[in-house]
mmCIF file of C-alpha atoms and ligand atoms in Angstrom:
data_model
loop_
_atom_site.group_PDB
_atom_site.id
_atom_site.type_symbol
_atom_site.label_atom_id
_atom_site.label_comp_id
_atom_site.label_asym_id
_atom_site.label_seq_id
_atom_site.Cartn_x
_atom_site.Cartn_y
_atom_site.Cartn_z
ATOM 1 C CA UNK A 1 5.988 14.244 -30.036
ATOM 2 C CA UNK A 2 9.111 13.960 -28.008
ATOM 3 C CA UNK A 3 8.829 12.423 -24.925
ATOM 4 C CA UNK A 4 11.223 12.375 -22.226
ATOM 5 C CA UNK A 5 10.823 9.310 -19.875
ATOM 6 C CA UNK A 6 12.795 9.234 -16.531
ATOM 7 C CA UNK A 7 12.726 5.772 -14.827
ATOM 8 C CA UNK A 8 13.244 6.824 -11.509
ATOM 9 C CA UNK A 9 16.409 6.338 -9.140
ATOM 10 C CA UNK A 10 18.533 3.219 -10.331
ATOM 11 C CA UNK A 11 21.515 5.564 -10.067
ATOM 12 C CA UNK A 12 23.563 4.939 -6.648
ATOM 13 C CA UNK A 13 23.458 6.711 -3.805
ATOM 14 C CA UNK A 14 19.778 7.941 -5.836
ATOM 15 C CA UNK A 15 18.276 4.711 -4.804
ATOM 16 C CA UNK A 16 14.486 4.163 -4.550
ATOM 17 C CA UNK A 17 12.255 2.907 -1.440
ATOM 18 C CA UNK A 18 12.110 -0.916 -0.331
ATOM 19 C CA UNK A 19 9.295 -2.549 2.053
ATOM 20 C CA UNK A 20 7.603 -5.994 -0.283
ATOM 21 C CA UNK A 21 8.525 -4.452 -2.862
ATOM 22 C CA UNK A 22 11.650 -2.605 -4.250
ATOM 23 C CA UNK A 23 11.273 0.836 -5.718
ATOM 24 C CA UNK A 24 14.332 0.358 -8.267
ATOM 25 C CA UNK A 25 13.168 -2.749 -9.712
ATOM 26 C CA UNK A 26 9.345 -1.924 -10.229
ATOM 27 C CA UNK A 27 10.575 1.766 -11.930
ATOM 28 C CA UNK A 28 12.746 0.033 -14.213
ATOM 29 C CA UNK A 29 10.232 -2.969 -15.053
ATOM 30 C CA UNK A 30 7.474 -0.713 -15.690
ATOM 31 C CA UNK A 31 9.392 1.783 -17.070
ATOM 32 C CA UNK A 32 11.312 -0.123 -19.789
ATOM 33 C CA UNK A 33 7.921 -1.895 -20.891
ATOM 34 C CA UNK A 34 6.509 2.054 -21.268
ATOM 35 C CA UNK A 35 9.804 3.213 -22.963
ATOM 36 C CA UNK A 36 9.304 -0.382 -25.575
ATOM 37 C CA UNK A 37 5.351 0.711 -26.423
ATOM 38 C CA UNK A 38 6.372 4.276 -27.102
ATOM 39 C CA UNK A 39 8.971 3.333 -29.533
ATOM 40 C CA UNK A 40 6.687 0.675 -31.417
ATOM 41 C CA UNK A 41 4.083 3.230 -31.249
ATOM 42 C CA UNK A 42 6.368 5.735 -33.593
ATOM 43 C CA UNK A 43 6.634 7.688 -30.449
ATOM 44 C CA UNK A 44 10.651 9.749 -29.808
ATOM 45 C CA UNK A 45 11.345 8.827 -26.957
ATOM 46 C CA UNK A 46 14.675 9.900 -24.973
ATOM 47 C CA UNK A 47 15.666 8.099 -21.762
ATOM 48 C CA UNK A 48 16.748 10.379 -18.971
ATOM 49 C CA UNK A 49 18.066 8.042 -16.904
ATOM 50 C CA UNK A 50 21.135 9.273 -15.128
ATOM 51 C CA UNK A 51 23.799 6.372 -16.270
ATOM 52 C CA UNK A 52 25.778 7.706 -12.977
ATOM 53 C CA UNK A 53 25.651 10.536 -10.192
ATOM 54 C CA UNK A 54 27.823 11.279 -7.188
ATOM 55 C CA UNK A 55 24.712 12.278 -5.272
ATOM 56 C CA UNK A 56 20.995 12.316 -5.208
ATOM 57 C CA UNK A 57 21.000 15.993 -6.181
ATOM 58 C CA UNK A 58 23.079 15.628 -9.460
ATOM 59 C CA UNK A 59 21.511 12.332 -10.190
ATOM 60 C CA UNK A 60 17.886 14.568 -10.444
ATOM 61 C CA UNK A 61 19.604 17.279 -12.466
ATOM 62 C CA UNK A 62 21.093 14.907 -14.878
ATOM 63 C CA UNK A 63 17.693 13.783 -15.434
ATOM 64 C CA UNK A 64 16.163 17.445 -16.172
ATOM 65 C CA UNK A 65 19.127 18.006 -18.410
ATOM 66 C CA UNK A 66 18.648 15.760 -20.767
ATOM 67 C CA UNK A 67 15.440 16.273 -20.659
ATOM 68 C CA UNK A 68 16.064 19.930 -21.537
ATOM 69 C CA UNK A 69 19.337 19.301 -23.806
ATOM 70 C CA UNK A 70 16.935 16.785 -25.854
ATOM 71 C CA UNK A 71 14.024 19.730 -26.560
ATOM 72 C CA UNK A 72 11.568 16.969 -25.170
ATOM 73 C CA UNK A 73 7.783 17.945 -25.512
ATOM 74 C CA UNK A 74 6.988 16.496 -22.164
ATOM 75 C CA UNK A 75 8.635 14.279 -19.418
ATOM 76 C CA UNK A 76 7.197 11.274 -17.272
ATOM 77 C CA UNK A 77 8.905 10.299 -14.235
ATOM 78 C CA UNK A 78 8.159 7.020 -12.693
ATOM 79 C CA UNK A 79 8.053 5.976 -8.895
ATOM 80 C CA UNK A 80 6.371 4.275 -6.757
ATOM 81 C CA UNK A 81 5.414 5.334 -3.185
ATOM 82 C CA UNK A 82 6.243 4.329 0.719
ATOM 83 C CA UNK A 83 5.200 5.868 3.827
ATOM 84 C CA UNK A 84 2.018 3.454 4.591
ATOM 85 C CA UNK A 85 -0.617 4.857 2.285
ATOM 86 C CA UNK A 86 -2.220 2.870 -0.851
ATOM 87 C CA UNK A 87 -2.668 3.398 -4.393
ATOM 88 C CA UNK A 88 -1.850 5.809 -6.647
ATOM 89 C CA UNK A 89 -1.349 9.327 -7.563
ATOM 90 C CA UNK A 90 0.554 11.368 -9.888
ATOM 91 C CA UNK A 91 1.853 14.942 -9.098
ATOM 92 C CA UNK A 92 2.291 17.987 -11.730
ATOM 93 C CA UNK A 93 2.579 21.822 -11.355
ATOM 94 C CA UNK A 94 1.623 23.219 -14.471
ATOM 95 C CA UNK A 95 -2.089 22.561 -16.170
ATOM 96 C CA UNK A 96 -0.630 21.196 -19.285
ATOM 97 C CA UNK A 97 0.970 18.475 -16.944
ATOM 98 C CA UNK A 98 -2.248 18.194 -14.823
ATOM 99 C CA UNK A 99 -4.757 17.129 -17.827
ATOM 100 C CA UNK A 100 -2.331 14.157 -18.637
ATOM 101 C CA UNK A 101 -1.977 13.508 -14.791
ATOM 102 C CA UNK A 102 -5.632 13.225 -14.527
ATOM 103 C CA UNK A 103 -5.706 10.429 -17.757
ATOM 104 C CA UNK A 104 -2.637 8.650 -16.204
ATOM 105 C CA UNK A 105 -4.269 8.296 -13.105
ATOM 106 C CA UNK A 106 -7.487 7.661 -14.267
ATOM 107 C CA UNK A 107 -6.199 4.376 -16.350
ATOM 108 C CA UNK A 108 -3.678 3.180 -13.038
ATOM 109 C CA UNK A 109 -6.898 3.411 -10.799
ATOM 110 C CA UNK A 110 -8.997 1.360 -13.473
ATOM 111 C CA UNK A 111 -6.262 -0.973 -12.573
ATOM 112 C CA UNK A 112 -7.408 -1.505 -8.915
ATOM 113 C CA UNK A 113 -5.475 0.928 -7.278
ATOM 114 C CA UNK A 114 -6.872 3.080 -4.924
ATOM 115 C CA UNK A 115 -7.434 6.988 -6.416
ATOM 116 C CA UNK A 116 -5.672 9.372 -4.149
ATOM 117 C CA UNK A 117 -6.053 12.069 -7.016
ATOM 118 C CA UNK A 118 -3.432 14.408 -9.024
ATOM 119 C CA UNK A 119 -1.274 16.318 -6.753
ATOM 120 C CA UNK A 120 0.559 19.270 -6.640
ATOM 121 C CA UNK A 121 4.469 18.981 -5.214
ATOM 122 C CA UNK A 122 7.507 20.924 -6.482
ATOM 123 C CA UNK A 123 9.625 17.855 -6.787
ATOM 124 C CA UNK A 124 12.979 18.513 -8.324
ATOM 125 C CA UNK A 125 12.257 17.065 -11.695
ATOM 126 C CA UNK A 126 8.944 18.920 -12.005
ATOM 127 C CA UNK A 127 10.050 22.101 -11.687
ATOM 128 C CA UNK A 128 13.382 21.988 -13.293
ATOM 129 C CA UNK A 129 12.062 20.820 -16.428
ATOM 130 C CA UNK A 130 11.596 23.508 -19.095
ATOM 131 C CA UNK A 131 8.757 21.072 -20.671
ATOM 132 C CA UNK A 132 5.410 20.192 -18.934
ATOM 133 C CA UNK A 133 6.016 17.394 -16.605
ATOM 134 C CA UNK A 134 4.292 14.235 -14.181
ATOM 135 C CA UNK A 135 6.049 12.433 -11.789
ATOM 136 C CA UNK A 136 3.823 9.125 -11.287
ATOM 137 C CA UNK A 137 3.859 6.953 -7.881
ATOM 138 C CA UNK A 138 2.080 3.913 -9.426
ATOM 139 C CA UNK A 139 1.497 1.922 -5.830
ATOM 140 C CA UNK A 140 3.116 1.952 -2.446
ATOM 141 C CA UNK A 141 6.146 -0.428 -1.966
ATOM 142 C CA UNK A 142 5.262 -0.566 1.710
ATOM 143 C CA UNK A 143 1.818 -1.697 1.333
ATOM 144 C CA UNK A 144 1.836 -5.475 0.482
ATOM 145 C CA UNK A 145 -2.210 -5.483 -1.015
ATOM 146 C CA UNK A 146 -0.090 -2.964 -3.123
ATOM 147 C CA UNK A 147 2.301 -4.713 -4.007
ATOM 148 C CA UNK A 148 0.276 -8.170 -4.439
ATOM 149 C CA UNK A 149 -2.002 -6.087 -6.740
ATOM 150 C CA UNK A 150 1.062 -5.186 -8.851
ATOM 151 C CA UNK A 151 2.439 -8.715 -9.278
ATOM 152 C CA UNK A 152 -0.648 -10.129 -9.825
ATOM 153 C CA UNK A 153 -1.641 -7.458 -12.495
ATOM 154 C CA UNK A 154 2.523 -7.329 -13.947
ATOM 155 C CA UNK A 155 5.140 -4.555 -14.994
ATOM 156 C CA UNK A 156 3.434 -4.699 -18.660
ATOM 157 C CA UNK A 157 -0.071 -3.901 -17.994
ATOM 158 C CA UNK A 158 0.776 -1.400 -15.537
ATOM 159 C CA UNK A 159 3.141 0.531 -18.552
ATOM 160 C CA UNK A 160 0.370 0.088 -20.734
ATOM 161 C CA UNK A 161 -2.099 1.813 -18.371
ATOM 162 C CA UNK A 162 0.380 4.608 -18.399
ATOM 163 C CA UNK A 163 0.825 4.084 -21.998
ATOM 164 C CA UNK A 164 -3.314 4.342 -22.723
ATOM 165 C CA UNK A 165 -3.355 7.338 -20.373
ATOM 166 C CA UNK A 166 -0.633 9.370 -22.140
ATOM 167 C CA UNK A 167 -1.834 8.563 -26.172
ATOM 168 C CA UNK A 168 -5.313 9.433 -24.817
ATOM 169 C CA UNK A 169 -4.598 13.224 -23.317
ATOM 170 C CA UNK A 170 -0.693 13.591 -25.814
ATOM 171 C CA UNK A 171 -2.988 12.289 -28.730
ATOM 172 C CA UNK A 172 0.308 10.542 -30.321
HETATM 173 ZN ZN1 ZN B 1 10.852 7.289 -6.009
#
């Protein structure tokens, strides 16, 4: 199992949302803690950060490239929301992606966060990828019971709730 893992934005002017929370900081947090349990878990994991990118556009592509370059079996993209709503959701497009959305979901909501179900989008990284693909928003930055729920439960457990979700529908 190859997984591709794409900690979203961190890669100037593709810079993430900010409200009492910032988007760059809880991608990276949760994402490194994901990318660390993989890896002790005998997982492959590639990172698809973009290390630099002139522009939001070739930041996403970089992404999908590796992903593609690296033959990945399937590719996670974190995020986390704004625009005033709460909770969680996780958007795929193909069924393969959708049945490991559902798990995903299923173990961020056990969390406390409020189900607002898997969603279809055709985000950039979703449809670019030649591998099936998520894109998770774990919370909304601009919600502060979000965000309190997300300090008070911590980076860790929230990567191992995406962690438990994708050994339980990858079977790694
Ligand atoms: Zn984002």
């Amino acid at each position: 199992m190859r997984l591709g893992i794409d900690i979203g934005h961190n890669c100037p002017p593709d810079t993430g949302a900010s409200g009492f929370g910032n988007e760059d900081k809880m991608n990276k947090a949760v994402g490194e803690h994901l990318i660390a349990m993989l890896i002790k878990a005998g997982v492959d994991v590639v990172d698809c950060r973009s290390p630099n990118a002139d522009s939001v556009d070739f930041s996403l592509w970089k992404r999908t490239a590796i992903a593609n370059t690296n033959g990945c079996d399937f590719y996670v993209s974190i995020h986390h929301n704004a625009g005033g709503g709460a909770g969680s959701e996780v958007f795929a497009v193909s069924d393969a992606g959708r049945v490991v959305a559902k798990a995903v979901l299923n173990k961020l909501c056990g969390l406390g966060f409020k189900n607002r179900g898997v969603k279809f989008r055709k985000f950039f990284v979703l449809m670019r990828t030649l591998m099936p693909a998520i894109l998770i928003e774990c919370c909304f930055v601009d919600r502060q019971s979000d965000v309190d729920l997300w300090n008070q439960i911590g980076a860790e457990a929230i990567a191992k709730a995406i962690f438990d979700g994708l050994r339980e529908s990858l079977k790694f």
